[in-house]
mmCIF file of C-alpha atoms and ligand atoms in Angstrom:
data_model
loop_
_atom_site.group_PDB
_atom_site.id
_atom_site.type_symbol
_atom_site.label_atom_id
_atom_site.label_comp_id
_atom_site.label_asym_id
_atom_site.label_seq_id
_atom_site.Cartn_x
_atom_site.Cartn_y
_atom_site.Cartn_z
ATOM 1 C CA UNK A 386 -17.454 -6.383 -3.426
ATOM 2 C CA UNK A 387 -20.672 -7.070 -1.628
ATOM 3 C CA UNK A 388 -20.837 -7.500 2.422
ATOM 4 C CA UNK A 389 -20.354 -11.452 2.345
ATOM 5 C CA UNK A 390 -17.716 -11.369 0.179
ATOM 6 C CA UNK A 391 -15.920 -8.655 2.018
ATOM 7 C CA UNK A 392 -16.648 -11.032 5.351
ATOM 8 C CA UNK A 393 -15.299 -14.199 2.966
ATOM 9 C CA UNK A 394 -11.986 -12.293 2.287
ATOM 10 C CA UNK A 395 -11.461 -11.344 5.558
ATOM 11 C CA UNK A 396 -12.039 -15.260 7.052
ATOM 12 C CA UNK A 397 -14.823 -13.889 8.868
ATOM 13 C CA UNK A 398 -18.166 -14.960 10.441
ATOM 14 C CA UNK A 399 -20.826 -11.949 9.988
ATOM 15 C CA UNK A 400 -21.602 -12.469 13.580
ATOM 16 C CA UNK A 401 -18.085 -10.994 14.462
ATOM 17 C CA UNK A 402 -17.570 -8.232 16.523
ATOM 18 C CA UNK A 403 -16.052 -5.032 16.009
ATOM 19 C CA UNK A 404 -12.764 -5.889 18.119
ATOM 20 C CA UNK A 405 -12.533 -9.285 16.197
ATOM 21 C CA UNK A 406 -13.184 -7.366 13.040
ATOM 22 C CA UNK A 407 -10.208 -4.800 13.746
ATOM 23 C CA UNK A 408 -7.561 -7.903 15.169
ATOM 24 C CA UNK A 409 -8.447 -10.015 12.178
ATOM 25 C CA UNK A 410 -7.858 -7.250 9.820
ATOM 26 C CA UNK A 411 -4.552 -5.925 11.905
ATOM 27 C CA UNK A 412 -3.162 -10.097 11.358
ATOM 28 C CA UNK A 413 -4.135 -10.029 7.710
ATOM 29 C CA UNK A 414 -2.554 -6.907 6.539
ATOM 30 C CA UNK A 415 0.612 -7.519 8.548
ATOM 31 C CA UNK A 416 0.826 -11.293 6.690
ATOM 32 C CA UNK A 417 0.429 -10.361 3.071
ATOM 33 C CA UNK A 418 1.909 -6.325 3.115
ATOM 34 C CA UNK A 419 3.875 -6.319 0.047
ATOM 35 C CA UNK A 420 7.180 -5.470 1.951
ATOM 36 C CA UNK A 421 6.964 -8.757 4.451
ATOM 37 C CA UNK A 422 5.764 -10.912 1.923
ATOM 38 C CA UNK A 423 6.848 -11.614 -1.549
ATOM 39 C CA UNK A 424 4.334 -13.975 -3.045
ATOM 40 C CA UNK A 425 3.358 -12.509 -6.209
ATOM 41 C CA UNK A 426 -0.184 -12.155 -5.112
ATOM 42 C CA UNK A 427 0.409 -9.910 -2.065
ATOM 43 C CA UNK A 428 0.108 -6.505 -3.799
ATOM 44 C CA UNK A 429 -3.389 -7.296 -5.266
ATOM 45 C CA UNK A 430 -4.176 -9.467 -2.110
ATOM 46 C CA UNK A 431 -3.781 -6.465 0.012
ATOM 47 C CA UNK A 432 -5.855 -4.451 -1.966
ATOM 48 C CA UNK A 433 -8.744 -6.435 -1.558
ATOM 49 C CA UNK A 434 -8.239 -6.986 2.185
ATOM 50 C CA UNK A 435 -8.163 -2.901 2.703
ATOM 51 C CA UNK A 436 -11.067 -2.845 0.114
ATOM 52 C CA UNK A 437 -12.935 -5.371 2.527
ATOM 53 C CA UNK A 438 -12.393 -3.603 6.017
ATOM 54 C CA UNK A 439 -12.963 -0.665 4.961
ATOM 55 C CA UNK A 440 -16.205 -1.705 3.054
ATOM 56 C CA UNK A 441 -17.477 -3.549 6.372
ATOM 57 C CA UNK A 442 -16.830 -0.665 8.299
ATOM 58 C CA UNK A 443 -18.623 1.722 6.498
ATOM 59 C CA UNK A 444 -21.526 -1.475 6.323
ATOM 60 C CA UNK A 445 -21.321 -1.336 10.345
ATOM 61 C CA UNK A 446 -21.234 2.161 11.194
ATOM 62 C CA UNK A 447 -24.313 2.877 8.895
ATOM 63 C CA UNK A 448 -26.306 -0.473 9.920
ATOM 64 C CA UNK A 449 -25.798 0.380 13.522
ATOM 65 C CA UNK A 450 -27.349 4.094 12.620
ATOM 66 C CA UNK A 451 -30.439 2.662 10.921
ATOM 67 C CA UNK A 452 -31.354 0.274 13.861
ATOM 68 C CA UNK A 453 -30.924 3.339 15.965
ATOM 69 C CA UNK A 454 -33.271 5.474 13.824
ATOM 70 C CA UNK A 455 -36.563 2.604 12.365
ATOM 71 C CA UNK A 456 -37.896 1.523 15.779
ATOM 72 C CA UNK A 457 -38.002 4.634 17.585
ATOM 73 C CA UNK A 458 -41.803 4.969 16.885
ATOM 74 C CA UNK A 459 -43.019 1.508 17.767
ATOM 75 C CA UNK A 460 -40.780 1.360 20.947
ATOM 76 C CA UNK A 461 -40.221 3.920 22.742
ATOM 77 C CA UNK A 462 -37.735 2.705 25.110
ATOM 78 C CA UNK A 463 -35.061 1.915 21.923
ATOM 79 C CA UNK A 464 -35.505 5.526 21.282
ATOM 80 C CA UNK A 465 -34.879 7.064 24.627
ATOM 81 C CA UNK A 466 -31.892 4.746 23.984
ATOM 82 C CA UNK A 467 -31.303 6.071 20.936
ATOM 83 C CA UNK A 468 -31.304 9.804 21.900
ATOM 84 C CA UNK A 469 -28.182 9.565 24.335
ATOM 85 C CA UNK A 470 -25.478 12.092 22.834
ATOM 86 C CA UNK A 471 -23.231 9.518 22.003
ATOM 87 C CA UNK A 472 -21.314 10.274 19.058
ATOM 88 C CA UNK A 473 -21.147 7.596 16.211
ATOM 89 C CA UNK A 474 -18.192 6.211 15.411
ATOM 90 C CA UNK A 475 -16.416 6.200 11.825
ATOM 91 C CA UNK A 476 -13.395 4.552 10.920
ATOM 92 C CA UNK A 477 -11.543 5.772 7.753
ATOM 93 C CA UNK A 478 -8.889 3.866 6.917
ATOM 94 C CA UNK A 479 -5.853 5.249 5.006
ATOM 95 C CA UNK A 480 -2.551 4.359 4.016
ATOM 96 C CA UNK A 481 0.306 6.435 4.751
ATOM 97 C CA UNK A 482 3.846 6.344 2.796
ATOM 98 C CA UNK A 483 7.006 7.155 4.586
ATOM 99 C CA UNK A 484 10.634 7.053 3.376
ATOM 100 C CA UNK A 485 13.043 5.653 5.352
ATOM 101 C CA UNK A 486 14.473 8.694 6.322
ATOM 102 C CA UNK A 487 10.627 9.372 7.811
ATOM 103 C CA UNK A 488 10.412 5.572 9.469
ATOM 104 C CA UNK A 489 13.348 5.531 11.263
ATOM 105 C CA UNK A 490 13.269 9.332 12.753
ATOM 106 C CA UNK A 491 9.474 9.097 13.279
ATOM 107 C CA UNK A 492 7.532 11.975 11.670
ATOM 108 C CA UNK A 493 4.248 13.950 11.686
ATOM 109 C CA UNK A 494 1.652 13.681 9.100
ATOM 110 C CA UNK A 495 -0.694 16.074 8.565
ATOM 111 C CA UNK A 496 -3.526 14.189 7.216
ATOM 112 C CA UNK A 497 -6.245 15.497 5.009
ATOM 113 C CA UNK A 498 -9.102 13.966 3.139
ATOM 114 C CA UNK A 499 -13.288 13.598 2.720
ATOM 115 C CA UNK A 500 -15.491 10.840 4.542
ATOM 116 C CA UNK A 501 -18.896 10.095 3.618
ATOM 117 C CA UNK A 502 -21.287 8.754 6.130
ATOM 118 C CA UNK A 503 -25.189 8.136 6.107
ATOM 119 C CA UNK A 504 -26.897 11.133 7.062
ATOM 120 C CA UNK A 505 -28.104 11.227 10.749
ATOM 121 C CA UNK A 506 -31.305 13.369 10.465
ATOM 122 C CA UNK A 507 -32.873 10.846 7.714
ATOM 123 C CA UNK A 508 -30.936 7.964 8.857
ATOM 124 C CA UNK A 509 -29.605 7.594 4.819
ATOM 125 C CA UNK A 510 -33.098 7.782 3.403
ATOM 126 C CA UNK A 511 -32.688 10.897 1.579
ATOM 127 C CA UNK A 512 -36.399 11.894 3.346
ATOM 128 C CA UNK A 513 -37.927 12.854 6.450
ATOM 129 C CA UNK A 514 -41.515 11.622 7.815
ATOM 130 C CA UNK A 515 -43.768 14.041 9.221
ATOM 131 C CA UNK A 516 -46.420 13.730 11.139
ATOM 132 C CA UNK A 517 -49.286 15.226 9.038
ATOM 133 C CA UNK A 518 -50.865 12.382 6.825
ATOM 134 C CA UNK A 519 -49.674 12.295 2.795
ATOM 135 C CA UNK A 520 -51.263 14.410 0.755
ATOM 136 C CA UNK A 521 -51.732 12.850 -2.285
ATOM 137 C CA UNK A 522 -53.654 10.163 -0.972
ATOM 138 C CA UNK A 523 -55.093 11.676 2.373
ATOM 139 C CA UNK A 524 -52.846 8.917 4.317
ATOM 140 C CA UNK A 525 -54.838 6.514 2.917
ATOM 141 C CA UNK A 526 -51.934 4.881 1.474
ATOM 142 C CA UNK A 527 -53.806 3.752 -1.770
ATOM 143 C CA UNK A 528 -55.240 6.173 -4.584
ATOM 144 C CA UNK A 529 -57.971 5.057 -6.370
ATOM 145 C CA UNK A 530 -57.735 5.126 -10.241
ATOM 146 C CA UNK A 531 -60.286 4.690 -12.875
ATOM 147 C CA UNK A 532 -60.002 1.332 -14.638
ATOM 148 C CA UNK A 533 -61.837 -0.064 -17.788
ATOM 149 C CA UNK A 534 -63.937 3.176 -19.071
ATOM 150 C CA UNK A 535 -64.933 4.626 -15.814
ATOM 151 C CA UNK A 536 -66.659 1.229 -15.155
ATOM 152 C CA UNK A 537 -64.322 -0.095 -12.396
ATOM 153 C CA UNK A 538 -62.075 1.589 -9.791
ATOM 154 C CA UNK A 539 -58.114 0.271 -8.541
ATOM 155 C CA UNK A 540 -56.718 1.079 -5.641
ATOM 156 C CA UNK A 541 -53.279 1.202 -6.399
ATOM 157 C CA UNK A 542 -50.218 2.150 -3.213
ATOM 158 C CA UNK A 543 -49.890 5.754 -3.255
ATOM 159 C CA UNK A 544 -46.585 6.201 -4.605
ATOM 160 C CA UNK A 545 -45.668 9.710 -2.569
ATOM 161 C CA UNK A 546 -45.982 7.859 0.779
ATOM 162 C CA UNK A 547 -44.769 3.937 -0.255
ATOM 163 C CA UNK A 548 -48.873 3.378 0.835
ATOM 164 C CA UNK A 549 -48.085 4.059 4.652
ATOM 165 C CA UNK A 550 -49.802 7.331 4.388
ATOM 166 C CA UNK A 551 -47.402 9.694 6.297
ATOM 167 C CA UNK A 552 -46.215 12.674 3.949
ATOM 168 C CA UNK A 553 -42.472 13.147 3.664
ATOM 169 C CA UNK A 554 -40.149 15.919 2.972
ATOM 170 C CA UNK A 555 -37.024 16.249 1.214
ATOM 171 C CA UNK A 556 -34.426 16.165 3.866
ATOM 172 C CA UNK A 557 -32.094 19.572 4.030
ATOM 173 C CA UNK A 558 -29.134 18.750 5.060
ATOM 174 C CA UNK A 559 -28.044 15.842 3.091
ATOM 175 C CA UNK A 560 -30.179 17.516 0.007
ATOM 176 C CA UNK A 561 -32.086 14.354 -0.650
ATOM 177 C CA UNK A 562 -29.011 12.425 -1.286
ATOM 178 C CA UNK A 563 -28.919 10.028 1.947
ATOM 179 C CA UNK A 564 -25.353 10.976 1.905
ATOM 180 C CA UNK A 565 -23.308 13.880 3.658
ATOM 181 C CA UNK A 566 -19.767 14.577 3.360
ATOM 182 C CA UNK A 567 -17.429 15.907 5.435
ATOM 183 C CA UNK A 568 -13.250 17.044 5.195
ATOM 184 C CA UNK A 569 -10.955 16.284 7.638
ATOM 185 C CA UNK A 570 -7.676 17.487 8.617
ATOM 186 C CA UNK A 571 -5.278 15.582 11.519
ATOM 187 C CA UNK A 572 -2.117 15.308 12.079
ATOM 188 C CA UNK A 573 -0.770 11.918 13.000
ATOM 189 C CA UNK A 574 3.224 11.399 14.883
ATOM 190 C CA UNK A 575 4.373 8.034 13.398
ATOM 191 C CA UNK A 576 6.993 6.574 15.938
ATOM 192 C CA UNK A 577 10.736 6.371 14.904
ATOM 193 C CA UNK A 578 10.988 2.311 13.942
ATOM 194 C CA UNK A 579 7.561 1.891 12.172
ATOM 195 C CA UNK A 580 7.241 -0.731 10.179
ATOM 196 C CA UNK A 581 5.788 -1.270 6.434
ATOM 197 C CA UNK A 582 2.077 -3.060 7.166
ATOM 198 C CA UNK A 583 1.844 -1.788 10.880
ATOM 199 C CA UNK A 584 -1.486 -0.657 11.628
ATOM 200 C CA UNK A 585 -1.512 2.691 13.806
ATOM 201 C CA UNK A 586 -5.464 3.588 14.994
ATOM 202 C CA UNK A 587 -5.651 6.919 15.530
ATOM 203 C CA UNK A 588 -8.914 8.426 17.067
ATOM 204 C CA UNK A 589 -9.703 11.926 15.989
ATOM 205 C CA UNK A 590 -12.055 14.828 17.244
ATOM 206 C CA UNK A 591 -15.502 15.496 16.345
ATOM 207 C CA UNK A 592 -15.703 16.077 12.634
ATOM 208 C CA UNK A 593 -19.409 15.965 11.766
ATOM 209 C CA UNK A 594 -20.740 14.942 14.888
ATOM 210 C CA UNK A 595 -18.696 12.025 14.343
ATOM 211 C CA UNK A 596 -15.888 10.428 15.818
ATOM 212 C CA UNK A 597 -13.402 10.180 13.662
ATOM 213 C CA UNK A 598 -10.589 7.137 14.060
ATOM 214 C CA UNK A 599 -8.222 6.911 11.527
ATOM 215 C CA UNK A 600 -6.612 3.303 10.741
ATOM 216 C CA UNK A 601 -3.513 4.010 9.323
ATOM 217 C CA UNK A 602 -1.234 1.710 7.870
ATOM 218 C CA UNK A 603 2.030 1.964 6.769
ATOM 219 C CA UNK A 604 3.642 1.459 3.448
ATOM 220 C CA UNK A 605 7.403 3.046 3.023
ATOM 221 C CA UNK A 606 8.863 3.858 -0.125
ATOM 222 C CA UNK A 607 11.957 3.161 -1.975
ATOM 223 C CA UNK A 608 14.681 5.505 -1.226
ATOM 224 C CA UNK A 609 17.151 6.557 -3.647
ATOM 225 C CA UNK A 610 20.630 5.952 -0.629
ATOM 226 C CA UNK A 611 18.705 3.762 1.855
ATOM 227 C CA UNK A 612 17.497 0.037 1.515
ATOM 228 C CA UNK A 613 15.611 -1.188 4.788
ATOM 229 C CA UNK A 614 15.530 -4.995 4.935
ATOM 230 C CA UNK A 615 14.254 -7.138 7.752
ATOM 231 C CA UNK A 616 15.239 -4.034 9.651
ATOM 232 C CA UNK A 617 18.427 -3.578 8.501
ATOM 233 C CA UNK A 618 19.358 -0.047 7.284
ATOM 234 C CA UNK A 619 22.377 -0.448 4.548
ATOM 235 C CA UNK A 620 23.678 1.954 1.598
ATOM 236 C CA UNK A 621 25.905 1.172 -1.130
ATOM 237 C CA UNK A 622 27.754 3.735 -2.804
ATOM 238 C CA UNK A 623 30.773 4.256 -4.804
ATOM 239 C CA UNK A 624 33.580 5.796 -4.055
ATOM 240 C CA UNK A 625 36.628 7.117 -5.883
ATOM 241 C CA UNK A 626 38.850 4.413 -5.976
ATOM 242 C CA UNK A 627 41.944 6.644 -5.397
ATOM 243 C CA UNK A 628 40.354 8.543 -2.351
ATOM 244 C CA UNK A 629 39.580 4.842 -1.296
ATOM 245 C CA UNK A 630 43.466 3.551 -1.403
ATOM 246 C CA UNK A 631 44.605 7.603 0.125
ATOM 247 C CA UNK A 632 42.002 6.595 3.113
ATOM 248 C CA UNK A 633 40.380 10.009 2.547
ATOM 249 C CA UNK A 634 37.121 11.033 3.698
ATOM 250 C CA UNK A 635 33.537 11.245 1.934
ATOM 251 C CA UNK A 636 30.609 12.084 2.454
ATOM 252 C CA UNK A 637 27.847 9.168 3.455
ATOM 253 C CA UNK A 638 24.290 9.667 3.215
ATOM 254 C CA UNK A 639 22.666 9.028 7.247
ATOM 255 C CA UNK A 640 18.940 9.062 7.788
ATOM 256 C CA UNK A 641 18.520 13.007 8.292
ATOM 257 C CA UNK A 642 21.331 13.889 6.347
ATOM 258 C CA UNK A 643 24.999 13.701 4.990
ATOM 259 C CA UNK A 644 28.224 12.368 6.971
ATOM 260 C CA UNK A 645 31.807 12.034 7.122
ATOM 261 C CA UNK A 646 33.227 8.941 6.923
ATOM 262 C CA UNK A 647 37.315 7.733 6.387
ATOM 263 C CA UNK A 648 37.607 5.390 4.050
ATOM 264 C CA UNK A 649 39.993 2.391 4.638
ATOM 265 C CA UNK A 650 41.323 0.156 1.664
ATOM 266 C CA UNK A 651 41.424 -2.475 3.378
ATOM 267 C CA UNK A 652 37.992 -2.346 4.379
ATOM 268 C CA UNK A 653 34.662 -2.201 2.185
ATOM 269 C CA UNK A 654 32.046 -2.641 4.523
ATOM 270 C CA UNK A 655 31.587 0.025 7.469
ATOM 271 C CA UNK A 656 29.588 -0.283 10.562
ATOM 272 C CA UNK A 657 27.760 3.186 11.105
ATOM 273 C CA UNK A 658 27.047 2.107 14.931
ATOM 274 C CA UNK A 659 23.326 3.366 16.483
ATOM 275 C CA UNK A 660 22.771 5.618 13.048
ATOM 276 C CA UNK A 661 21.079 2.871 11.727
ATOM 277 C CA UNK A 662 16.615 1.659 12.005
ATOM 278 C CA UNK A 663 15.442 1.309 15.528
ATOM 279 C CA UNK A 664 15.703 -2.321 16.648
ATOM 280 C CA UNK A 665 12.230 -1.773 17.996
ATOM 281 C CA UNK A 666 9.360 0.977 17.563
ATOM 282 C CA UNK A 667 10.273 4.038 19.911
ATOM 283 C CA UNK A 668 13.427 1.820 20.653
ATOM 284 C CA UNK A 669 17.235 2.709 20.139
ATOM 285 C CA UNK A 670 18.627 2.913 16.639
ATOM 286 C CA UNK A 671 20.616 -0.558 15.315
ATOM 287 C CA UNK A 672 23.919 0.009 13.069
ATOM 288 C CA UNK A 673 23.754 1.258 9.755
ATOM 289 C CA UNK A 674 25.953 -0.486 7.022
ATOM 290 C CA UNK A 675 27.586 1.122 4.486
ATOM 291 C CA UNK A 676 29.036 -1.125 2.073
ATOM 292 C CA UNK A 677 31.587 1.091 -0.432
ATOM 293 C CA UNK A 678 32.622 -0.065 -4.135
ATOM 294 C CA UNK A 679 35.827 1.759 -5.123
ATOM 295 C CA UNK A 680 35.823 2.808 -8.873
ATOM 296 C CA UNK A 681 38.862 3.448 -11.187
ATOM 297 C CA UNK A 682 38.014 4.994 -14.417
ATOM 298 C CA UNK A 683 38.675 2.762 -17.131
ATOM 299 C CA UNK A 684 41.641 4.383 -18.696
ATOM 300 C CA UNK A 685 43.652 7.254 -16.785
ATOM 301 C CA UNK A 686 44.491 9.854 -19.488
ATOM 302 C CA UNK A 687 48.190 10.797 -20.033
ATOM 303 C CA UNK A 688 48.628 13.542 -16.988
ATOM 304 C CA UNK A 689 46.904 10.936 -14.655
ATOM 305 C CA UNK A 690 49.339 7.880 -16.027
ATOM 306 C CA UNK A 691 51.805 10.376 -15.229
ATOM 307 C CA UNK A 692 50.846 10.810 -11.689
ATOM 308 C CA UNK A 693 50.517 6.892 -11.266
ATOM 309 C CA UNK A 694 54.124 6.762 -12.555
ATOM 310 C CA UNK A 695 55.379 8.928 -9.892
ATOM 311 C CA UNK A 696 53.441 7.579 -7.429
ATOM 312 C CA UNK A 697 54.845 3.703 -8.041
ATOM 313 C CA UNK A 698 58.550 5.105 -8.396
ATOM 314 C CA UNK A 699 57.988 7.002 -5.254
ATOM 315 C CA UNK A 700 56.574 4.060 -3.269
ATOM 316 C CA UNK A 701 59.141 1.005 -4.890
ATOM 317 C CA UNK A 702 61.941 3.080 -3.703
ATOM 318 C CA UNK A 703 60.572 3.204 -0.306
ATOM 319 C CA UNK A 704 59.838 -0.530 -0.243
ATOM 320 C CA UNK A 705 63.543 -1.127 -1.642
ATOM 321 C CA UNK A 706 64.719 1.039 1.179
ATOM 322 C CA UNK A 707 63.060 -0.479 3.946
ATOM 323 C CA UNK A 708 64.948 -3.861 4.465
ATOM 324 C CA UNK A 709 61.351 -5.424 6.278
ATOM 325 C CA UNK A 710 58.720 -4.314 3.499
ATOM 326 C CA UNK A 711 58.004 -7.519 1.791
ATOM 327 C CA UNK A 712 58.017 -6.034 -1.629
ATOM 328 C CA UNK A 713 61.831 -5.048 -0.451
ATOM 329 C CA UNK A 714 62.755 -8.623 0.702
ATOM 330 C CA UNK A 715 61.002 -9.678 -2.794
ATOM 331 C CA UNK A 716 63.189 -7.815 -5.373
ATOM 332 C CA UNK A 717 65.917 -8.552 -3.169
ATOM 333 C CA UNK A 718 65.576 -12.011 -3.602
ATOM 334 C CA UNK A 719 64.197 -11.583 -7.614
ATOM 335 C CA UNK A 720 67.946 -9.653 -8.030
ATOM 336 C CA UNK A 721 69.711 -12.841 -6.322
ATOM 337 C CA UNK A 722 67.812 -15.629 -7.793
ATOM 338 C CA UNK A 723 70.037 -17.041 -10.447
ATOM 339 C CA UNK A 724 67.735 -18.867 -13.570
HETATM 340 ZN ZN1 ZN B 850 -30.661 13.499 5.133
HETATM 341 ZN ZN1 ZN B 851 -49.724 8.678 0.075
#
């Protein structure tokens, strides 16, 4: 992806600023994140959009360092400019994966990784100029070569100096490459209520002589209990469909960790109220709903039939002896019914 097509895929103008590069980038990702929209395209569409930030970025940061670096010699204001300790700026931007459990608690990352950024002392060239003249052509910027037998001589552009006649060194630090590298570590608290596709900007200390802003954004996983739609925490789980008629108690995954809950049989659908994802980032937690389905293995085995048999004799003779059950009143009115 080259710089114009990074500004095409972004819907930007080169002339854009830095804040308009950051909003239009913040709108984009939170339109086509994978998890707020489900067009087919949105995964690779993404991609590209991160690809294209982060390539301008990188574009800007290193542009800006060159302009600061070439005219120093011919004006001499831009480089008194130039030499104010103001630390450059580089944005690295990184996506961060959360479960649920992670989103709707908040958490703290530690972040690690390796940025590479144009090296200051050689502006990216790879080379330093200094300020005796080139020695392979005297900083004449030309070196004469014999041409047809002796006869004739060429001046050809020296090729040590790029015919400008200064001599150059290797540059140390960056070892020639243009290039230095540099690790950083930071650790990041993600709010409780963070959303997949929000954009966090986090700006770092020094690493490098750099400033170092991190622009996170968030992705959260698939968790094995949880599903988190439109903010909506739920869990569906099965349950024992005995313990479910008994009203007993299970266990119920919560963000965090494992509850009680009594079941009800008349009720599949529970209302977990304020355990559920924060209605808003750093707000107070919505319900959690845990929807139960009540399983009965296919075929009890003898000693269970057994059990079943007691427990319907036991429970018809209570409903024959209570003259207001409606099971009662029913084979009451079965017995009487003449056919
Ligand atoms: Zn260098
Ligand atoms: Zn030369």
């Amino acid at each position: 992806m080259d710089i114009t097509e990074a500004y095409k895929e972004l819907g930007l103008d080169p002339s854009a600023d830095d804040a308009q590069l950051k909003s239009q980038w913040r709108r984009l990702v939170a339109r086509w994140h994978p998890d707020r929209n489900r067009a087919s395209e949105a995964p690779v569409r993404i991609q590209r959009i991160n690809k294209a930030y982060h390539h301008l970025c990188q574009h800007r940061s290193e542009s800006a360092l060159r302009q600061e670096d070439t005219p120093s010699r011919a004006n001499p204001a831009k480089a008194a400019h130039a030499a104010r300790p103001q630390a450059e700026k580089k944005v690295v931007v990184r996506e961060v994966q959360l479960t649920i459990d992670e989103a709707t608690l908040g958490c703290i990352r530690a972040l690690r990784g390796r940025f590479t950024y144009a090296c200051r002392p050689c502006a990216g060239k790879g080379q330093r100029l200094l300020a005796q003249s080139c020695k392979a052509c005297q900083g004449r910027g030309a070196i004469k070569r014999a041409a047809l037998f002796g006869w004739l001589w060429n001046e050809e552009a020296c090729e040590d100096c790029g015919g400008d006649g200064r001599q150059r060194e290797r540059c140390t630090p960056c070892e020639g490459t243009g290039q230095c590298s540099v690790k950083y570590q930071h650790s990041v608290r993600l709010p409780a209520g963070v959303r997949a596709g929000d954009v966090l900007t986090v700006s770092s200390t020094r690493h490098g002589g750099l400033d170092l802003c991190l622009d996170i954004y968030v992705v959260i996983e698939s968790h094995p209990f949880f599903v988190l739609q439109d903010g909506q925490l739920r869990c569906e789980m099965p349950v024992d469909g005995y313990a479910w008629t008994a009203n007993r108690w299970v266990d119920v995954p919560v963000p965090g960790g494992l509850q009680q809950l009594r079941l009800n049989r008349n009720a599949l659908v529970y209302r977990l109220r304020g355990q559920g994802f924060p209605v808003a980032p750093r707000g107070a937690r919505g319900d959690y709903l845990v929807t139960v389905v009540p399983t009965f293995p296919d075929t009890e085995d003898a000693a269970q039939q057994k059990l079943i048999d007691r427990l319907i004799d036991a429970s018809s003779k209570a409903a024959d002896a209570d003259p207001h059950s409606p099971l009662g009143q029913w084979r009451q009115r079965l017995k009487q019914a003449v056919f």
